[in-house]
CSV table of C-alpha atoms and ligand atoms in Angstrom, one decimal:
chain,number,residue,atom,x,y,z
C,889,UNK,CA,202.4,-152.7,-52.6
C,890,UNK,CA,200.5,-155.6,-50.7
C,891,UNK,CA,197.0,-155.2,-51.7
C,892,UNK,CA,195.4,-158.2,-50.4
C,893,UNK,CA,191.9,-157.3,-52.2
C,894,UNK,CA,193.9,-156.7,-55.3
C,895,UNK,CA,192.5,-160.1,-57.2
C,896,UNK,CA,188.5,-159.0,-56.1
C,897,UNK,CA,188.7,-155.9,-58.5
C,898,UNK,CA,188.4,-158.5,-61.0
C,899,UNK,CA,185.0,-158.9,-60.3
C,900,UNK,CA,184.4,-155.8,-61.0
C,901,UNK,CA,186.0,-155.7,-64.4
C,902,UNK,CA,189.2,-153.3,-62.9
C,903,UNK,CA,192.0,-154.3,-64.7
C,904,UNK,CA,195.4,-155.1,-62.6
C,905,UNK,CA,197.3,-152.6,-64.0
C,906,UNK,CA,194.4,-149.9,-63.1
C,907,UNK,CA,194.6,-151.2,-59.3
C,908,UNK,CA,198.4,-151.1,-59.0
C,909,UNK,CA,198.6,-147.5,-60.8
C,910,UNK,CA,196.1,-146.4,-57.4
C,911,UNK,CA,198.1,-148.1,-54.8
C,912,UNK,CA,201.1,-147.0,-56.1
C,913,UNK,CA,199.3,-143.0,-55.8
C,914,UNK,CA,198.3,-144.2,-52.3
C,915,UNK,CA,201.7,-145.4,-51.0
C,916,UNK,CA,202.6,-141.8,-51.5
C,917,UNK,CA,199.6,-139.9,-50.1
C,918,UNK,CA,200.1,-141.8,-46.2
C,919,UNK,CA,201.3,-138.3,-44.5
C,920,UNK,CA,198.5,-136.0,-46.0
C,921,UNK,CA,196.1,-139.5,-44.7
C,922,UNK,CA,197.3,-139.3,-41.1
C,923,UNK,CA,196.9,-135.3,-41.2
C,924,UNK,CA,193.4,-136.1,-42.1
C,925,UNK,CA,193.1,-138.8,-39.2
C,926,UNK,CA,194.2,-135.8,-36.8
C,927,UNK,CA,191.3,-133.9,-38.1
C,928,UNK,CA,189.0,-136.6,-37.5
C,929,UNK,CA,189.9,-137.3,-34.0
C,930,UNK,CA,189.7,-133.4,-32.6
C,931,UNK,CA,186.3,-133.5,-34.8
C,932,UNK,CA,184.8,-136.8,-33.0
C,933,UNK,CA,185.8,-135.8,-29.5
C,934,UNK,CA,184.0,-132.2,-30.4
C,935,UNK,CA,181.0,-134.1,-31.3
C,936,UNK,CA,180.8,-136.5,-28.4
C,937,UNK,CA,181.7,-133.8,-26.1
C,938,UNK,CA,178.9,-131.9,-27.1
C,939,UNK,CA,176.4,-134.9,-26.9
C,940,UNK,CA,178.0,-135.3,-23.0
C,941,UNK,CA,177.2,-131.7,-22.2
C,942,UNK,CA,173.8,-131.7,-23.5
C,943,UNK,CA,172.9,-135.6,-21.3
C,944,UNK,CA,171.7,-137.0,-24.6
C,945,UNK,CA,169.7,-140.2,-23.2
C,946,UNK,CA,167.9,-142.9,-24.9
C,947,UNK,CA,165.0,-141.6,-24.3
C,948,UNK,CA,166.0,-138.7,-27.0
C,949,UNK,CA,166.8,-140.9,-29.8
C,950,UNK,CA,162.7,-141.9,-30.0
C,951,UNK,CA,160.7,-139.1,-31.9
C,952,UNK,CA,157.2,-137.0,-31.5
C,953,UNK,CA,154.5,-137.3,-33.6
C,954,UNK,CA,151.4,-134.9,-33.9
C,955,UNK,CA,152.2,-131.0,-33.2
C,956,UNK,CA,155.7,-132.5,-31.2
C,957,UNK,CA,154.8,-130.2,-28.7
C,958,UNK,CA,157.4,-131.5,-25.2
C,959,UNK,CA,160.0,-133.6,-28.1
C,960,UNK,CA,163.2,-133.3,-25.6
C,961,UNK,CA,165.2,-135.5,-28.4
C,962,UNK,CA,164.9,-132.9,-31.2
C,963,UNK,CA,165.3,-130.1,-28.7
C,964,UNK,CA,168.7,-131.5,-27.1
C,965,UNK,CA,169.7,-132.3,-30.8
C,966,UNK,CA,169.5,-128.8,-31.7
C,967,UNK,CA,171.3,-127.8,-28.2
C,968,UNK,CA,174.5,-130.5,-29.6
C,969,UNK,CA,174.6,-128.6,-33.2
C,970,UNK,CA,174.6,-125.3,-31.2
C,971,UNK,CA,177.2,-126.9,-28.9
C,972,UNK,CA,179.1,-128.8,-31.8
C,973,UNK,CA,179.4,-125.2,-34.2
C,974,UNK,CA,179.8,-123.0,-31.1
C,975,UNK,CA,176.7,-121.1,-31.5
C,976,UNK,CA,173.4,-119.3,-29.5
C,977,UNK,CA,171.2,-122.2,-31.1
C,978,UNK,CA,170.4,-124.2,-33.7
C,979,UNK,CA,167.3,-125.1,-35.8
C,980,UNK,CA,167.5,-129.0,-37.1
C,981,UNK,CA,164.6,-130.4,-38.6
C,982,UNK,CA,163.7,-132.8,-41.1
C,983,UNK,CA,160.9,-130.6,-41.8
C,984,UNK,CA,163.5,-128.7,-43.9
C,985,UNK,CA,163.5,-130.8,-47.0
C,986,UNK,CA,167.1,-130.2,-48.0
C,987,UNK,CA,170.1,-127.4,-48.5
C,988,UNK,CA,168.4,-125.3,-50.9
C,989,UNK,CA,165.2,-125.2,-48.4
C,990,UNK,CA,167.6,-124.2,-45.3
C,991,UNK,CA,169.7,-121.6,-47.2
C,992,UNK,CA,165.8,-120.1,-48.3
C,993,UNK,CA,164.6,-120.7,-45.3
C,994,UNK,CA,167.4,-118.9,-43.9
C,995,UNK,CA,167.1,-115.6,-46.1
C,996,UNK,CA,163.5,-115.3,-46.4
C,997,UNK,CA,163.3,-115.4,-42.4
C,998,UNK,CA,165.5,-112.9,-42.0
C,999,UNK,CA,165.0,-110.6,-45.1
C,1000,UNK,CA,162.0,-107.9,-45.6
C,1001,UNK,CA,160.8,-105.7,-47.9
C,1002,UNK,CA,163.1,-103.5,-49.0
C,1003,UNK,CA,166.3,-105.3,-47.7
C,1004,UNK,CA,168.9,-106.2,-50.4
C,1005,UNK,CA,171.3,-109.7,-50.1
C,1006,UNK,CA,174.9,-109.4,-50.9
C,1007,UNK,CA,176.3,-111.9,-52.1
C,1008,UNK,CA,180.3,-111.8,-51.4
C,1009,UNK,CA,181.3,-114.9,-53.1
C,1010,UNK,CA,180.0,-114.2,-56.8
C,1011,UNK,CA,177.4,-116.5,-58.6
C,1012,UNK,CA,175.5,-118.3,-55.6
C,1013,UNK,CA,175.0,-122.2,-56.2
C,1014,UNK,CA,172.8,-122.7,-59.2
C,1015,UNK,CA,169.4,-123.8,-56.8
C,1016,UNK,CA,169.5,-120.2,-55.3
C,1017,UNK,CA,169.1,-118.1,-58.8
C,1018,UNK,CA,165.7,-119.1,-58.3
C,1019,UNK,CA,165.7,-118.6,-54.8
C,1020,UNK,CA,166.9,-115.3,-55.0
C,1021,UNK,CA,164.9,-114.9,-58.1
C,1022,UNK,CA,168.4,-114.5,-60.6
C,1023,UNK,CA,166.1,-116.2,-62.5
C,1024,UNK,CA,162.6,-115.6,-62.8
C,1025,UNK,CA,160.9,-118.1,-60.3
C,1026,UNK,CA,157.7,-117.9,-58.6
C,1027,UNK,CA,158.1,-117.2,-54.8
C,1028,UNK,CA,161.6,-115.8,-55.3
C,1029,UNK,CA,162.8,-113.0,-53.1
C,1030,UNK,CA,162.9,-110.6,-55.6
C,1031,UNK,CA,158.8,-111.2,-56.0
C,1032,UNK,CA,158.6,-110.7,-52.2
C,1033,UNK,CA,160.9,-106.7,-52.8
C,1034,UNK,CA,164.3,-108.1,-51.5
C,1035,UNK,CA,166.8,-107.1,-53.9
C,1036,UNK,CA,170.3,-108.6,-55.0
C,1037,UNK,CA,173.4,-107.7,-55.6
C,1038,UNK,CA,176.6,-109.6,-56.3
C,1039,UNK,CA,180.3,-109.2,-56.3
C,1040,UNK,CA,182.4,-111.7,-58.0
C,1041,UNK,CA,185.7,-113.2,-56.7
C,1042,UNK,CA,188.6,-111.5,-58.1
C,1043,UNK,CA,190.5,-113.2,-61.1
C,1044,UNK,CA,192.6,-115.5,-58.6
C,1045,UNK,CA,189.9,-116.3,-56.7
C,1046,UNK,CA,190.2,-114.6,-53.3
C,1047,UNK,CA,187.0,-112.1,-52.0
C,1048,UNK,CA,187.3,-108.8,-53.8
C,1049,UNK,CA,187.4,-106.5,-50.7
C,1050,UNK,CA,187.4,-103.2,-52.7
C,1051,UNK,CA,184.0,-104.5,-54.5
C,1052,UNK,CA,182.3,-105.4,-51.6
C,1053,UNK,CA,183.2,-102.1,-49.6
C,1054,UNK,CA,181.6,-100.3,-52.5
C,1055,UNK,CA,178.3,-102.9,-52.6
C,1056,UNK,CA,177.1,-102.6,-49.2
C,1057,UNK,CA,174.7,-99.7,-48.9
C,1058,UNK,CA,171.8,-98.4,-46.5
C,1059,UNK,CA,169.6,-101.6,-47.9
C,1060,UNK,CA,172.1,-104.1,-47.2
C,1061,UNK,CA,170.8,-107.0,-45.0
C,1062,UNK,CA,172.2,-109.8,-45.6
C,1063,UNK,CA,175.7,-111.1,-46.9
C,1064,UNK,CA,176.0,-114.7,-48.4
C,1065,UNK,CA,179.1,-116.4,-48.6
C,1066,UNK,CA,179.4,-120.0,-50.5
C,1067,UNK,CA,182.5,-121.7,-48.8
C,1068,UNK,CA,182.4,-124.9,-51.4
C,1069,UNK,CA,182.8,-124.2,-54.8
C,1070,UNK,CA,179.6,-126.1,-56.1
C,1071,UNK,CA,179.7,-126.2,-59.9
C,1072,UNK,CA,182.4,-124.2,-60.7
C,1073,UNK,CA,185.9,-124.5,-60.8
C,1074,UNK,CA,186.9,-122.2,-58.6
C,1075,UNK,CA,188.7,-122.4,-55.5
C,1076,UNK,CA,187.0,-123.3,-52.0
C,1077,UNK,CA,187.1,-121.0,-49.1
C,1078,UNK,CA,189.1,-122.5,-46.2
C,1079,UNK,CA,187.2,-121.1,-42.8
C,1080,UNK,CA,190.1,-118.9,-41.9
C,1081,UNK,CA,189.7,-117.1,-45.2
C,1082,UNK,CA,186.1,-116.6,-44.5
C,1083,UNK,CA,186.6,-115.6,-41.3
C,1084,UNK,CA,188.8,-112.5,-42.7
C,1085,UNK,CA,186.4,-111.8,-44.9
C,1086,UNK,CA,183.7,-111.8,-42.1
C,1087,UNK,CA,186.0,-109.2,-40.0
C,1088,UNK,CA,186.4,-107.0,-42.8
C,1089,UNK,CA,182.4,-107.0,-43.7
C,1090,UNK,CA,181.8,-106.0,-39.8
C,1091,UNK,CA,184.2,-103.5,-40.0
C,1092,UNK,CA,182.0,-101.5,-42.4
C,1093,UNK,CA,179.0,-102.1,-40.4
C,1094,UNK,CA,178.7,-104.3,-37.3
C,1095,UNK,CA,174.9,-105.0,-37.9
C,1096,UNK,CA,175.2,-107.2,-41.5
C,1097,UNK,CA,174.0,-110.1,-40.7
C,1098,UNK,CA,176.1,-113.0,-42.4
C,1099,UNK,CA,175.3,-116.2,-43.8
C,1100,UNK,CA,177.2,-119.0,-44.7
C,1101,UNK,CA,176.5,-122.1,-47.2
C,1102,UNK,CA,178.2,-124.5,-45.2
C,1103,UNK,CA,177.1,-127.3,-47.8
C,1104,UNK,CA,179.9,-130.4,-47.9
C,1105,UNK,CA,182.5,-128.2,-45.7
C,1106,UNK,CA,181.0,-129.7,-42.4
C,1107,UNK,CA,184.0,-131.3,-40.8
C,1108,UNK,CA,186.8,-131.2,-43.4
C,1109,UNK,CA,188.5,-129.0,-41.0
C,1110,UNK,CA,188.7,-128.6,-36.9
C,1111,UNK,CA,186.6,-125.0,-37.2
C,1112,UNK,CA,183.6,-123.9,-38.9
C,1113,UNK,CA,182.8,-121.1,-40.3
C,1114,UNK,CA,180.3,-120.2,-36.7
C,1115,UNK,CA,183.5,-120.0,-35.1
C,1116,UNK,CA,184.4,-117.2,-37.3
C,1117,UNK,CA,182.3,-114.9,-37.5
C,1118,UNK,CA,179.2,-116.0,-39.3
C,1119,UNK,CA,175.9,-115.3,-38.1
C,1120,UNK,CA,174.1,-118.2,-39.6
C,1121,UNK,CA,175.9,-121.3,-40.7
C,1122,UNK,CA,173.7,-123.3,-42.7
C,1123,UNK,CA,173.8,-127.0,-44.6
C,1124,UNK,CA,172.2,-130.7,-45.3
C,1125,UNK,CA,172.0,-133.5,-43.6
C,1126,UNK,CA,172.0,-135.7,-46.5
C,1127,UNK,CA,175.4,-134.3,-47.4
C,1128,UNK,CA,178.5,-134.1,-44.0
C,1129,UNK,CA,176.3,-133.7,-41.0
C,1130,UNK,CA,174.0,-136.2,-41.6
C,1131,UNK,CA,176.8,-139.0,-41.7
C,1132,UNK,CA,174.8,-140.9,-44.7
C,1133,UNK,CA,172.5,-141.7,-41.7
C,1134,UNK,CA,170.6,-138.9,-41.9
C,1135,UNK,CA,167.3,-139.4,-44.7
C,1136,UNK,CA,166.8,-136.0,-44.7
C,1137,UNK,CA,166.8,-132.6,-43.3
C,1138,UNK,CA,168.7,-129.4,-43.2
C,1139,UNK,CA,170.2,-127.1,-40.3
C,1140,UNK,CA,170.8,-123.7,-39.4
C,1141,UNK,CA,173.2,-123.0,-36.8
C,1142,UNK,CA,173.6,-119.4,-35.3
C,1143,UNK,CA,172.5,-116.3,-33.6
C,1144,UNK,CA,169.1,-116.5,-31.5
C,1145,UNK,CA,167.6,-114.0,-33.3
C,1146,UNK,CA,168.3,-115.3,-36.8
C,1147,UNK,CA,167.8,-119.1,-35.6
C,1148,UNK,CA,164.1,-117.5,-33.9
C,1149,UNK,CA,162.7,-115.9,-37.0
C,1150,UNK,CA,163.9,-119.0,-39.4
C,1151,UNK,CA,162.1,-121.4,-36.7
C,1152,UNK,CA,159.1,-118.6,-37.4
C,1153,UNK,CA,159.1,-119.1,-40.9
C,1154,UNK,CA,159.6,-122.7,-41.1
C,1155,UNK,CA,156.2,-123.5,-38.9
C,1156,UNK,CA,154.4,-120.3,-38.3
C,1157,UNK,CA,154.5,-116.7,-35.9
C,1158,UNK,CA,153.7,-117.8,-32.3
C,1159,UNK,CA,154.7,-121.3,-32.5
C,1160,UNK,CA,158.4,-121.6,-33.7
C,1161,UNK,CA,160.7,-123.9,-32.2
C,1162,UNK,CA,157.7,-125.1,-30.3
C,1163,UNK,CA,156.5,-127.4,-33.0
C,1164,UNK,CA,157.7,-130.0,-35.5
C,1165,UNK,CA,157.0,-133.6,-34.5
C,1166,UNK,CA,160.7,-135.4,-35.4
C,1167,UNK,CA,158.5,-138.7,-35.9
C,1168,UNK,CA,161.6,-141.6,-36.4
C,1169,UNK,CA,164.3,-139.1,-37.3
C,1170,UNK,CA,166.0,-138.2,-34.1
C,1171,UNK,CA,168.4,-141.9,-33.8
C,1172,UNK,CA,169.6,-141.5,-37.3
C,1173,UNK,CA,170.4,-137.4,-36.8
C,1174,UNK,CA,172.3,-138.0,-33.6
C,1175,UNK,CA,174.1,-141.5,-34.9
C,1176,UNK,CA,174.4,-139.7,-38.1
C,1177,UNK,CA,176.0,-136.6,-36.6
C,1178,UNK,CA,178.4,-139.0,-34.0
C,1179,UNK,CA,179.4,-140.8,-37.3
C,1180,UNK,CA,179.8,-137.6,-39.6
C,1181,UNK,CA,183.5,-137.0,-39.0
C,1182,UNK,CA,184.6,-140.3,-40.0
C,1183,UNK,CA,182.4,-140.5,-42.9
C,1184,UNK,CA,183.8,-136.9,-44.0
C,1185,UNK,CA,187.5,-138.4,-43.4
C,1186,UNK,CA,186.9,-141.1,-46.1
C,1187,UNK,CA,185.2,-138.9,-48.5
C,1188,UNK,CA,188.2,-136.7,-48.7
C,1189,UNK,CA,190.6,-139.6,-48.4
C,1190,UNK,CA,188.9,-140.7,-51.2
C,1191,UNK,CA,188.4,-137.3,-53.1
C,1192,UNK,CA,192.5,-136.5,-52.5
C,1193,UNK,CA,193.2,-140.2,-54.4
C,1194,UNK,CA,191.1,-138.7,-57.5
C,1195,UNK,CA,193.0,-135.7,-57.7
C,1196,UNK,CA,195.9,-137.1,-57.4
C,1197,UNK,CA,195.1,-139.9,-59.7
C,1198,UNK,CA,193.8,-137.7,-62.4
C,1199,UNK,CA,196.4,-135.1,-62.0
C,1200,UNK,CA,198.9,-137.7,-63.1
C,1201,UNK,CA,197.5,-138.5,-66.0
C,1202,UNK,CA,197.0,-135.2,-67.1
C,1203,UNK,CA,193.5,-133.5,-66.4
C,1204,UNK,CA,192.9,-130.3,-64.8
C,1205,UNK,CA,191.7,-131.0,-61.1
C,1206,UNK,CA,190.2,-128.8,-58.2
C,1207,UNK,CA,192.0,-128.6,-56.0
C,1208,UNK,CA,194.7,-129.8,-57.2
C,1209,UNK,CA,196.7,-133.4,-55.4
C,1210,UNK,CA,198.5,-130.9,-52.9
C,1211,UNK,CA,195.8,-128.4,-51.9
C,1212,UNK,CA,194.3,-128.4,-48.3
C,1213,UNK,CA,191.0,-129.8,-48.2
C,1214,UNK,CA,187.8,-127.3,-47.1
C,1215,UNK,CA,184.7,-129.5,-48.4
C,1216,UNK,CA,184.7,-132.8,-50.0
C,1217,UNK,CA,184.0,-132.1,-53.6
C,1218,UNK,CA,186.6,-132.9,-56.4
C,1219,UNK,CA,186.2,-131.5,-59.4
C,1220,UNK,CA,188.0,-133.5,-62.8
C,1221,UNK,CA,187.9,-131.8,-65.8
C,1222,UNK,CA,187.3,-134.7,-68.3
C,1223,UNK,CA,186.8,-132.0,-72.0
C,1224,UNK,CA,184.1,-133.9,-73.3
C,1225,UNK,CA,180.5,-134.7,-72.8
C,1226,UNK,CA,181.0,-138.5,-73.3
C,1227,UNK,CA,184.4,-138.6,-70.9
C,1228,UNK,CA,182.0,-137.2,-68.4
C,1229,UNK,CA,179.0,-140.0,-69.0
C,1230,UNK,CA,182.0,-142.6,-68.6
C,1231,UNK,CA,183.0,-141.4,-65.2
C,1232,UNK,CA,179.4,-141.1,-63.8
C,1233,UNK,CA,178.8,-144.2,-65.3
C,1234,UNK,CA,181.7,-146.0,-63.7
C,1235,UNK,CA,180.6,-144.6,-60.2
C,1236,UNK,CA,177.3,-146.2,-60.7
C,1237,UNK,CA,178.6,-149.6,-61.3
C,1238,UNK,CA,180.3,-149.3,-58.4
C,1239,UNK,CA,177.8,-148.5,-55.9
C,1240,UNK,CA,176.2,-151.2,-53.7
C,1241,UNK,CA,172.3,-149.9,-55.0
C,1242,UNK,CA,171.4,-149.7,-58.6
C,1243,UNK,CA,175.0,-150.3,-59.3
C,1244,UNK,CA,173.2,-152.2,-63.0
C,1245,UNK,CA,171.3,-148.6,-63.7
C,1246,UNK,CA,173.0,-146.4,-66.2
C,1247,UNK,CA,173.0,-142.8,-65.8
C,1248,UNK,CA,172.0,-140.7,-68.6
C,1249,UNK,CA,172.3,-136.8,-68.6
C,1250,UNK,CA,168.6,-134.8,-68.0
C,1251,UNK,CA,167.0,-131.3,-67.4
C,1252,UNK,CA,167.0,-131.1,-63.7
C,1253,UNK,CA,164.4,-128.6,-61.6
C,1254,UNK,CA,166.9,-125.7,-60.3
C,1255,UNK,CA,169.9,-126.1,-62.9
C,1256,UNK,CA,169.9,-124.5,-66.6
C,1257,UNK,CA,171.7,-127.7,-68.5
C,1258,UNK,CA,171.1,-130.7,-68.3
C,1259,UNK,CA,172.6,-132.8,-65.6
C,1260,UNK,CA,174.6,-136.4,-65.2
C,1261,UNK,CA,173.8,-137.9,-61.9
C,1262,UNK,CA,175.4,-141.1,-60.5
C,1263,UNK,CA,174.3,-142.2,-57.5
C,1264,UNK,CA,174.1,-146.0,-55.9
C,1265,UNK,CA,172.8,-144.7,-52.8
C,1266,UNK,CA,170.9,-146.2,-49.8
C,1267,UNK,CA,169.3,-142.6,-48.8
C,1268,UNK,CA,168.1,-141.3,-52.3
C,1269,UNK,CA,170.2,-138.5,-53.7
C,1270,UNK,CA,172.3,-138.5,-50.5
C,1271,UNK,CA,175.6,-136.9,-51.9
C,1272,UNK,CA,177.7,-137.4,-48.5
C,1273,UNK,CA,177.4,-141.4,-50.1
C,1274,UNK,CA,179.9,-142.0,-53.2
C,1275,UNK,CA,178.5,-140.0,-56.1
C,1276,UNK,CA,179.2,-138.0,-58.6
C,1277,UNK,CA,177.4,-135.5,-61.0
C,1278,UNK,CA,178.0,-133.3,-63.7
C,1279,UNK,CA,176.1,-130.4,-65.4
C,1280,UNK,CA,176.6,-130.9,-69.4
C,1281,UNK,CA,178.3,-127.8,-70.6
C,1282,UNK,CA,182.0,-126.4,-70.7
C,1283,UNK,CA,184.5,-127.1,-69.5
C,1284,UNK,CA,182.8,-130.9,-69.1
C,1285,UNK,CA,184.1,-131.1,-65.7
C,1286,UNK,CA,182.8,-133.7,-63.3
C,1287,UNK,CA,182.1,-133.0,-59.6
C,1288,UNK,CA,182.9,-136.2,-57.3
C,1289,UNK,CA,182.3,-136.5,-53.7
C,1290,UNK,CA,181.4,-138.9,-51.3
C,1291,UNK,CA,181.7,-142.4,-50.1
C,1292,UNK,CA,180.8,-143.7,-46.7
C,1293,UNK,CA,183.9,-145.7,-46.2
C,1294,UNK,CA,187.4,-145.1,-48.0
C,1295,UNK,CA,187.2,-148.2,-49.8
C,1296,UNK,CA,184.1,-147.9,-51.6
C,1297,UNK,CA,185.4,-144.3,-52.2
C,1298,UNK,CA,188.6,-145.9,-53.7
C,1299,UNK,CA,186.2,-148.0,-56.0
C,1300,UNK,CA,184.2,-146.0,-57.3
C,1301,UNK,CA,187.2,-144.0,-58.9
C,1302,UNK,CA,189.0,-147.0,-59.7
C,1303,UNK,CA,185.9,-147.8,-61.9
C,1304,UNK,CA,185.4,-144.7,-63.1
C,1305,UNK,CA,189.2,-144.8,-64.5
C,1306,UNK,CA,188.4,-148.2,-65.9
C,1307,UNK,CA,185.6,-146.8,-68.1
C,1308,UNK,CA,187.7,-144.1,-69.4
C,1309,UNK,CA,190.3,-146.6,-70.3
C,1310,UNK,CA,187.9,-149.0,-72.2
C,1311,UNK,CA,186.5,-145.9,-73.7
C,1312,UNK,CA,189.9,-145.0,-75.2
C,1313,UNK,CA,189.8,-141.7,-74.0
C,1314,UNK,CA,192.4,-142.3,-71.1
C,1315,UNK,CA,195.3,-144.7,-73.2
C,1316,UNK,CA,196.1,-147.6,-71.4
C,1317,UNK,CA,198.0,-147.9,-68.4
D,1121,PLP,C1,174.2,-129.1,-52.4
D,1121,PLP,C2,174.4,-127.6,-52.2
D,1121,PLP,C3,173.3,-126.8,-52.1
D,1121,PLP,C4,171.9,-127.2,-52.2
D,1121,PLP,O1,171.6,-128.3,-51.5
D,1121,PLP,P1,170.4,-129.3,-51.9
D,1121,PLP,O2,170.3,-130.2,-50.7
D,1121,PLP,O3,170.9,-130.0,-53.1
D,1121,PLP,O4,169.2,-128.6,-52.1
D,1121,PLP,C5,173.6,-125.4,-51.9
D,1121,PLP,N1,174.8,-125.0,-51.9
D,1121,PLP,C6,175.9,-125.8,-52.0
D,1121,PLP,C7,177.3,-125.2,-52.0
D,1121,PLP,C8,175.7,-127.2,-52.2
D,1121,PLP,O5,176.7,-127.9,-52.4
């Protein structure tokens, strides 16, 4: 292996025998890499395709401010997502302040009184118990008579068709379904297995209206989950979409109908869609979205080297170094509270921001433990850039994603290894 930067990991206190241990993983991992190239390529040419058909001209990339009555660039930009995930129309707004607010935003809209949410894919993403009102929250559905019902993924992980059969009933509205894992260690859905479960759901009733967390699974494959079936896919633009350009927002991509009462709720009955000045946004959402599947490709370039990496030297990893990819999570399970501090600590130090800042684990608003962040970022809390985070319980598993090139990606981990070495807790290479 001819690493030419080999002797600048020194700087950075990575030992040689931790950088030839990673290019030695890497000179094996070159197939599953080129795969991921193809991915990239169909997924660029669907993104500039879509920005051809919809004339995007300079003249878009300048924003509104004010009501934003007449703003063509956030107009066409919602006509590219609609274009880019195959679907009626799209609501893309930095108005929504991140993933948890489009995934509300998405259910409240379209759920009343009465209605009850389903969700297929067991526990929902720990920000939505409160949504949802799993836990007592102020605001939740629940406080506004929309109940909630769950069925859990069977023991090996896949949908439990059976449970969900017997779960819809006369009040069913709405089905969820979480395609990444979040903080858990199961499985994530690839789209094609969403898509079955999709046909299955309409084949009990037709008019279920389905809504997908699409949250870090933007891009990792050449379909989403629009293309399938789902009535309303929904995500952030600090995390895939946004391409790390992005400084904020959230989308929703889908039916008219569920896209016109979500644009309803966001600004208010009898204006919709009309309003929402995009003030500077609209350059970095449309460079951001043009640069998305490369940055995706090196996050999961970078997340298959961890897996790999950590599978060798013995910890449990999800998915595992072989799996297909369907978001850009990685999830390490380190065992131990201060295995996991090491490895968010080692990200930090090697992000190009704060990278002197130590993390420290604290009580987070939305999540019951408390919570190890590491993030270096240039857009704050921006999870599409190299970070890593982990909520302080069992089984001490860290969830890593991120990077906006490979070889920051590649970095961070190399670091992150290099902690847990100089800890003790990973014996020396
Ligand atoms: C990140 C994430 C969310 C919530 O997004 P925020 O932007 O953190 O509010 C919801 N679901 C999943 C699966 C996520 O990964």
């Amino acid at each position: 292996m001819n690493n030419i930067a080999k002797e600048l990991y020194e700087q950075f206190k990575i030992g040689k025998a931790t950088v030839a241990f990673a290019d030695e993983i890497l000179d094996s991992l070159s197939d599953r890499f080129r795969e991921l190239d193809g991915i990239m390529e169909y997924n660029q040419l669907k993104v500039i395709h879509a920005m051809q058909v919809c004339r995007v001209q300079e003249g878009y990339l300048n924003g509104t401010t004010g009501y934003g009555y007449n703003d063509l660039g956030r107009d066409s930009l919602e006509a590219v997502y609609a274009n880019v995930f195959h679907t009626e129309d799209a609501l893309v707004r930095p108005q929504i302040t991140c993933g948890t607010h489009a995934l509300h935003l998405a259910l409240a809209s379209n759920l009343f009184p009465g209605d009850e949410l389903l969700s297929v894919s067991g526990k929902p993403y720990d920000t939505l118990e409160e949504v949802i009102g799993i836990r007592e929250s102020r605001g939740s559905l629940k406080k506004y008579g929309v109940t909630y019902r769950q069925v859990d993924l069977k023991e090996d992980g896949s949908f439990d068709l059976t449970g969900i059969q017997n779960a819809i009933n006369e009040k069913t509205k709405v089905i969820a379904i979480q395609r990444s894992k979040g903080y858990q260690t199961r499985p994530s859905f690839s789209v094609a297995q969403i898509g079955e479960v999709i046909a299955f759901i309409k084949g009990i009733r037709k008019d279920l209206i389905v809504m997908v967390d699409n949250c870090y699974g933007e891009f990792t494959e050449t379909i989403e989950p629009s293309d399938v079936g789902a009535d309303m896919t929904v995500g952030s633009l600090i995390k895939n979409p946004g391409g790390g350009l992005a400084p904020i927002g959230g989308y929703i991509a889908g039916k008219k109908e569920c896209i016109e009462n979500a644009a309803t709720y966001l600004t208010s009955p009898g204006l919709g869609k009309e309003v929402g000045a995009s003030l500077d946004v609209l350059r970095s959402f449309y460079q951001g979205l043009f640069l998305a599947p490369s940055v995706v490709n090196a996050a999961l370039k970078g997340a298959i080297l961890a897996a790999n990496l950590f599978e060798k030297l013995g910890f449990a990893v999800v998915p595992n170094s072989a799996e297909d990819r369907h978001d850009i999570i990685q999830a390490v399970t380190l065992g131990s509270a201060d295995a996991v501090i090491a490895f968010c600590r080692g990200i930090q130090a090697a992000s190009p921001v704060d990278s002197f800042a130590t993390p420290d684990p604290s009580p987070m608003p939305g999540y019951d433990s408390d919570v190890i962040m590491a993030a270096g970022t240039f857009i704050s809390g921006a999870s599409i850039e190299l970070s890593a985070d982990a909520p302080i319980r069992e089984p001490y598993a860290v969830y890593f994603q991120g990077g906006l090139t490979f070889a920051h990606a590649k970095l961070g981990i190399l670091k992150a290894l290099q902690n847990l070495i100089d800890a003790g807790i990973v014996p020396a290479l």
